Amino acid sequence: MTTAIKGSTVAAMRDVVRVPNYIGGEFVAPASGRYIDNICPSTGEWMGEIPDSDDRDVDAAVQAAEKAFPAWSRTLASERSRLLLKIADLIEQNFEMLAYFESLDSGKPISLAKRLDIPRAMANFRFFATAILHQASEAYMTDAAALNYTLRRPLGVAGLISPWNLPLYLLTWKIAPAIAVGNTCVAKPSELTPITAKMLSKIVADAGLPPGVVNIVHGAGPKAGAALAAHPNVPVISFTGGTATGAKVAAAAAPRFKKISLELGGKNPNVIFADADVEQAIPTSIQSSFANQGEICLCGSRIFVERSIYKQFVERFVEATKRLRVGDPLEESTDVGALISEAHLKKVLGYIDLARSEGGTIVTGGHRIDRSGYFVEPTVITGLTCDCRVLQEEIFGPVVTITPFDSEEEAISFTNSTRYGLSASVWTRDLQRAHRVAAAIDSGTVWINCWLLRDLRVPFGGMKESGVGREGGVDSLRFFTEEKNVCVKL
Ligand code: NAD
């Protein structure tokens, strides 16, 4: 399949890339009849179109989900589990095609889609399909007077809004737990990366999931996304995206007291102490800076290095950066692909200009690559302090700053100097220091001597303006259910 698609031109794909909405088990056009262009990041060319859905489409999807809810919420956990495992199997069977289109649609290297995105989409369904078979509920004895026990029930229609950087990975991270515990859902994928969501709707149908359990409405955030966040019959919203959008979603959800989870932006630190294993720290920091063109919320965009090894670290880091192969995302050997859009390219280049005007030194990179599509050189900046905007604001591109520090206290104060608190990496061989620094960093995840090592059971989320709530494992199962205490007098 991959080879056949590779040989075709973008123009020849016009026939197959008019994405429909998926509502009540049917593939349908938007009520408005209007579509939004889908542009290929690595060529800048038109590649297809997606529904410009509005509140009418969202409402139809919510109605379909409401209709499906009573039967689905009563379906035995073993049967829900079986269907989710079937979805995972079908993702596995379509692995190559999904990886190909994820790369084409988002600009990410196909090797990353194969290593991270599609395996994780499968794992999300398998993880929650089996998790629901092992749940327990709490019971509390009130002396000899009463027995309390907790019932957990699904909430109804879950609204799921996801971004473009890890399209199928994050969409399935929300759909799988939501439906595993008996909710039905309306998902709104990013308008910039609709293709694997479209493929997932076909997979869900082929797996035999009852119509209306999963509905996918495509469209622009301020229209379709906003309509979903505000819909009166959607009591729970799981949102992943930018912090500014998260604030709008929270404002739309607040008047109806919706249950809400917000996974937002980051400006993650990567702290390298002088005693670190530099042979490990450098290649991993290259990954954490430039994987997916720096477009992962968990990328470490601020590197802090203890002064005694700073010079040597910068030299070796820059050498390794220069060795990265930037190019066609569909080539297996590509390390860094294209940015998602022209607007995002301009934003990233704007921050590189800002770094220059703030007095930074561009040690390597700093330019757009002279070819069609939205490519930026992996860029390393030194000479800026923590109060510069370049170290305060999320750039979300292949741009990293390196700053020296003189003490553990200073390293901690540098890491905590932004309004974000999503993740951090700390590199040291001193075990006590590792625990001490991890405890002092304000972020939802701290990795010691590693990065992006994810266990789906652990709580995932951000502190400060990086988010509200936690997802993953038990946290997701709890988020998508509501508790009720039953007190029985003995
Ligand atoms: P975005 O906020 O622009 O869009 C995210 C989603 O929200 C899209 O589906 C979009 O259509 C929708 N949307 C936009 N406006 C809306 C509105 N008014 N109401 C409801 N929905 C609306 O984010 P993006 O540019 O797609 O993604 C990049 C951002 O996501 C970065 O800030 C990144 O850090 C963040 N992110 C966070 C995590 C995490 O787990 N914390 C993971 C991935 C990405």
CSV table of N, CA, C and O and ligand atoms in Angstrom, one decimal, residues 161-166 170 173 188-192 219-229 239-246 248-249 252 262-266 295-298 347 394 396 420 422 460-462 466, ligand 1:
chain,number,residue,atom,x,y,z
A,161,ILE,N,-11.7,17.0,22.1
A,161,ILE,CA,-11.1,17.9,21.1
A,161,ILE,C,-9.6,17.8,21.2
A,161,ILE,O,-9.0,17.8,22.2
A,162,SER,N,-9.0,17.5,20.0
A,162,SER,CA,-7.6,17.2,19.9
A,162,SER,C,-6.8,18.0,18.9
A,162,SER,O,-7.4,18.6,18.0
A,163,PRO,N,-5.5,18.1,19.1
A,163,PRO,CA,-4.7,19.0,18.2
A,163,PRO,C,-4.0,18.2,17.1
A,163,PRO,O,-4.3,17.0,16.9
A,164,TRP,N,-3.2,18.9,16.3
A,164,TRP,CA,-2.6,18.4,15.1
A,164,TRP,C,-1.3,17.7,15.3
A,164,TRP,O,-0.8,17.0,14.4
A,165,ASN,N,-0.6,17.9,16.4
A,165,ASN,CA,0.8,17.5,16.5
A,165,ASN,C,1.0,15.9,16.6
A,165,ASN,O,1.9,15.4,16.1
A,166,LEU,N,0.0,15.3,17.3
A,166,LEU,CA,0.0,13.8,17.4
A,166,LEU,C,-1.4,13.4,17.1
A,166,LEU,O,-2.2,13.0,18.0
A,170,LEU,N,-3.4,11.2,20.0
A,170,LEU,CA,-4.1,11.9,21.0
A,170,LEU,C,-5.6,11.7,20.9
A,170,LEU,O,-6.3,11.7,21.9
A,173,TRP,N,-6.2,8.5,22.5
A,173,TRP,CA,-6.0,8.7,23.9
A,173,TRP,C,-7.2,9.1,24.6
A,173,TRP,O,-7.4,8.9,25.8
A,188,LYS,N,-13.7,15.9,17.9
A,188,LYS,CA,-13.4,17.0,17.0
A,188,LYS,C,-11.9,17.0,16.8
A,188,LYS,O,-11.2,17.7,17.6
A,189,PRO,N,-11.4,16.4,15.8
A,189,PRO,CA,-10.0,16.4,15.5
A,189,PRO,C,-9.5,17.7,15.0
A,189,PRO,O,-10.4,18.5,14.6
A,190,SER,N,-8.2,18.0,15.0
A,190,SER,CA,-7.7,19.2,14.4
A,190,SER,C,-8.1,19.3,12.9
A,190,SER,O,-7.9,18.4,12.2
A,191,GLU,N,-8.5,20.5,12.5
A,191,GLU,CA,-8.8,20.7,11.1
A,191,GLU,C,-7.5,20.6,10.2
A,191,GLU,O,-7.6,20.5,9.0
A,192,LEU,N,-6.3,20.7,10.8
A,192,LEU,CA,-5.1,20.6,10.1
A,192,LEU,C,-4.7,19.2,9.8
A,192,LEU,O,-3.9,18.9,8.9
A,219,GLY,N,-13.9,20.1,11.4
A,219,GLY,CA,-14.2,21.5,11.2
A,219,GLY,C,-13.3,22.5,12.0
A,219,GLY,O,-12.4,22.0,12.7
A,220,ALA,N,-13.5,23.7,11.8
A,220,ALA,CA,-12.7,24.8,12.4
A,220,ALA,C,-13.0,24.8,13.9
A,220,ALA,O,-14.1,24.6,14.4
A,221,GLY,N,-11.9,25.1,14.7
A,221,GLY,CA,-12.0,25.2,16.1
A,221,GLY,C,-13.1,26.2,16.6
A,221,GLY,O,-14.0,25.8,17.4
A,222,PRO,N,-13.0,27.4,16.2
A,222,PRO,CA,-13.9,28.4,16.7
A,222,PRO,C,-15.4,28.1,16.3
A,222,PRO,O,-16.3,28.7,17.0
A,223,LYS,N,-15.6,27.3,15.3
A,223,LYS,CA,-17.0,27.0,15.0
A,223,LYS,C,-17.4,25.6,15.5
A,223,LYS,O,-18.1,25.5,16.5
A,224,ALA,N,-16.8,24.5,15.0
A,224,ALA,CA,-17.2,23.2,15.4
A,224,ALA,C,-16.7,22.9,16.8
A,224,ALA,O,-17.5,22.3,17.6
A,225,GLY,N,-15.5,23.3,17.1
A,225,GLY,CA,-14.9,23.0,18.4
A,225,GLY,C,-15.7,23.7,19.5
A,225,GLY,O,-16.1,23.2,20.5
A,226,ALA,N,-16.0,25.0,19.2
A,226,ALA,CA,-16.7,25.9,20.2
A,226,ALA,C,-18.1,25.3,20.4
A,226,ALA,O,-18.6,25.3,21.6
A,227,ALA,N,-18.8,24.9,19.3
A,227,ALA,CA,-20.1,24.4,19.5
A,227,ALA,C,-20.1,23.1,20.4
A,227,ALA,O,-21.1,22.9,21.2
A,228,LEU,N,-19.1,22.3,20.2
A,228,LEU,CA,-19.0,21.1,21.0
A,228,LEU,C,-18.8,21.4,22.5
A,228,LEU,O,-19.4,20.9,23.4
A,229,ALA,N,-17.8,22.4,22.7
A,229,ALA,CA,-17.5,22.7,24.1
A,229,ALA,C,-18.7,23.3,24.9
A,229,ALA,O,-18.9,23.1,26.1
A,239,PHE,N,-10.0,18.2,26.5
A,239,PHE,CA,-9.4,19.0,25.5
A,239,PHE,C,-7.9,19.0,25.5
A,239,PHE,O,-7.3,19.0,26.6
A,240,THR,N,-7.2,18.8,24.4
A,240,THR,CA,-5.8,19.0,24.3
A,240,THR,C,-5.5,20.0,23.2
A,240,THR,O,-6.0,19.9,22.1
A,241,GLY,N,-4.7,21.0,23.6
A,241,GLY,CA,-4.3,22.0,22.6
A,241,GLY,C,-3.6,23.2,23.3
A,241,GLY,O,-3.0,23.0,24.4
A,242,GLY,N,-3.7,24.3,22.7
A,242,GLY,CA,-2.9,25.5,23.2
A,242,GLY,C,-3.6,26.0,24.5
A,242,GLY,O,-4.8,25.9,24.7
A,243,THR,N,-2.8,26.8,25.2
A,243,THR,CA,-3.3,27.3,26.5
A,243,THR,C,-4.4,28.4,26.3
A,243,THR,O,-5.4,28.4,27.0
A,244,ALA,N,-4.2,29.2,25.2
A,244,ALA,CA,-5.2,30.3,25.0
A,244,ALA,C,-6.5,29.6,24.6
A,244,ALA,O,-7.6,30.1,25.0
A,245,THR,N,-6.5,28.5,23.8
A,245,THR,CA,-7.7,27.9,23.4
A,245,THR,C,-8.3,27.2,24.6
A,245,THR,O,-9.6,27.2,24.8
A,246,GLY,N,-7.5,26.6,25.4
A,246,GLY,CA,-8.0,25.9,26.6
A,246,GLY,C,-8.8,26.9,27.5
A,246,GLY,O,-9.8,26.5,28.1
A,248,LYS,N,-10.6,29.4,26.4
A,248,LYS,CA,-11.9,29.5,25.8
A,248,LYS,C,-12.8,28.3,26.0
A,248,LYS,O,-14.0,28.5,26.3
A,249,VAL,N,-12.2,27.1,25.9
A,249,VAL,CA,-13.0,25.9,26.2
A,249,VAL,C,-13.5,25.9,27.6
A,249,VAL,O,-14.7,25.6,27.9
A,252,ALA,N,-16.4,28.3,28.0
A,252,ALA,CA,-17.6,27.8,27.4
A,252,ALA,C,-18.2,26.7,28.2
A,252,ALA,O,-19.5,26.6,28.3
A,262,LEU,N,-8.0,19.6,30.8
A,262,LEU,CA,-7.3,20.5,29.8
A,262,LEU,C,-5.9,20.1,29.8
A,262,LEU,O,-5.2,20.2,30.8
A,263,GLU,N,-5.4,19.6,28.7
A,263,GLU,CA,-4.0,19.3,28.5
A,263,GLU,C,-3.4,20.4,27.6
A,263,GLU,O,-3.7,20.4,26.4
A,264,LEU,N,-2.6,21.3,28.1
A,264,LEU,CA,-2.3,22.5,27.3
A,264,LEU,C,-0.8,22.6,27.0
A,264,LEU,O,-0.1,21.7,27.0
A,265,GLY,N,-0.3,23.8,26.7
A,265,GLY,CA,1.0,24.1,26.2
A,265,GLY,C,2.1,23.9,27.3
A,265,GLY,O,1.8,23.6,28.4
A,266,GLY,N,3.3,24.0,26.8
A,266,GLY,CA,4.5,23.8,27.7
A,266,GLY,C,5.7,24.6,27.2
A,266,GLY,O,5.7,25.1,26.1
A,295,GLU,N,7.5,19.9,17.7
A,295,GLU,CA,6.1,20.0,17.8
A,295,GLU,C,5.5,18.9,18.7
A,295,GLU,O,4.5,18.3,18.3
A,296,ILE,N,6.1,18.7,19.8
A,296,ILE,CA,5.5,17.8,20.8
A,296,ILE,C,5.4,18.6,22.1
A,296,ILE,O,6.3,19.3,22.5
A,297,CYS,N,4.2,18.6,22.7
A,297,CYS,CA,4.0,19.4,23.9
A,297,CYS,C,5.1,19.1,24.9
A,297,CYS,O,5.4,20.0,25.8
A,298,LEU,N,5.7,17.9,24.9
A,298,LEU,CA,6.7,17.5,25.9
A,298,LEU,C,8.1,17.8,25.5
A,298,LEU,O,9.0,17.5,26.2
A,347,LYS,N,5.2,31.9,12.5
A,347,LYS,CA,5.3,32.1,14.0
A,347,LYS,C,6.7,31.7,14.5
A,347,LYS,O,7.4,32.4,15.2
A,394,GLU,N,5.8,29.6,24.4
A,394,GLU,CA,5.9,28.3,23.7
A,394,GLU,C,6.1,28.6,22.2
A,394,GLU,O,5.3,29.3,21.6
A,396,PHE,N,7.1,25.9,19.9
A,396,PHE,CA,6.5,24.7,19.3
A,396,PHE,C,7.1,24.5,17.9
A,396,PHE,O,6.4,24.2,16.9
A,420,TYR,N,4.3,28.0,32.6
A,420,TYR,CA,4.0,26.6,32.2
A,420,TYR,C,4.5,25.6,33.2
A,420,TYR,O,5.5,25.9,34.0
A,422,LEU,N,4.5,21.6,32.4
A,422,LEU,CA,4.1,20.4,31.8
A,422,LEU,C,5.0,19.2,32.1
A,422,LEU,O,4.7,18.2,32.8
A,460,PHE,N,-1.0,11.8,33.9
A,460,PHE,CA,-0.3,12.7,32.9
A,460,PHE,C,-1.1,14.0,32.9
A,460,PHE,O,-2.3,14.0,32.7
A,461,GLY,N,-0.4,15.1,33.0
A,461,GLY,CA,-1.0,16.4,32.8
A,461,GLY,C,-0.1,17.5,33.3
A,461,GLY,O,1.1,17.3,33.5
A,462,GLY,N,-0.6,18.7,33.3
A,462,GLY,CA,0.3,19.9,33.6
A,462,GLY,C,-0.1,20.6,34.8
A,462,GLY,O,-1.3,20.6,35.2
A,466,SER,N,-0.2,24.9,32.1
A,466,SER,CA,-0.1,23.7,31.2
A,466,SER,C,-1.3,22.8,31.4
A,466,SER,O,-1.3,21.8,30.7
B,1,NAD,P1,-5.2,24.6,19.3
B,1,NAD,O1,-5.5,25.1,20.7
B,1,NAD,O2,-5.1,25.7,18.2
B,1,NAD,O3,-6.3,23.6,18.7
B,1,NAD,C1,-6.5,22.4,19.4
B,1,NAD,C2,-7.9,21.9,19.1
B,1,NAD,O4,-8.9,22.9,19.6
B,1,NAD,C3,-8.2,21.8,17.6
B,1,NAD,O5,-9.0,20.7,17.3
B,1,NAD,C4,-8.9,23.1,17.3
B,1,NAD,O6,-9.7,23.0,16.1
B,1,NAD,C5,-9.7,23.3,18.5
B,1,NAD,N1,-10.2,24.6,18.8
B,1,NAD,C6,-9.6,25.8,18.4
B,1,NAD,N2,-10.4,26.9,18.8
B,1,NAD,C7,-11.4,26.3,19.6
B,1,NAD,C8,-12.4,26.9,20.4
B,1,NAD,N3,-12.6,28.2,20.5
B,1,NAD,N4,-13.3,26.1,21.0
B,1,NAD,C9,-13.1,24.7,21.0
B,1,NAD,N5,-12.1,24.1,20.2
B,1,NAD,C10,-11.3,24.9,19.6
B,1,NAD,O7,-3.8,23.8,19.4
B,1,NAD,P2,-3.0,23.2,18.2
B,1,NAD,O8,-2.3,24.3,17.5
B,1,NAD,O9,-3.8,22.3,17.4
B,1,NAD,O10,-1.9,22.3,19.0
B,1,NAD,C11,-0.8,22.8,19.5
B,1,NAD,C12,-0.9,23.1,21.0
B,1,NAD,O11,-1.3,21.9,21.7
B,1,NAD,C13,0.4,23.4,21.7
B,1,NAD,O12,0.2,24.5,22.5
B,1,NAD,C14,0.8,22.2,22.4
B,1,NAD,O13,1.6,22.4,23.5
B,1,NAD,C15,-0.5,21.7,22.8
B,1,NAD,N6,-0.5,20.3,23.2
B,1,NAD,C16,-0.6,19.9,24.5
B,1,NAD,C17,-0.5,18.6,24.8
B,1,NAD,C18,-0.6,18.1,26.3
B,1,NAD,O14,-0.8,16.9,26.5
B,1,NAD,N7,-0.5,19.0,27.2
B,1,NAD,C19,-0.3,17.6,23.8
B,1,NAD,C20,-0.3,18.0,22.5
B,1,NAD,C21,-0.3,19.3,22.2
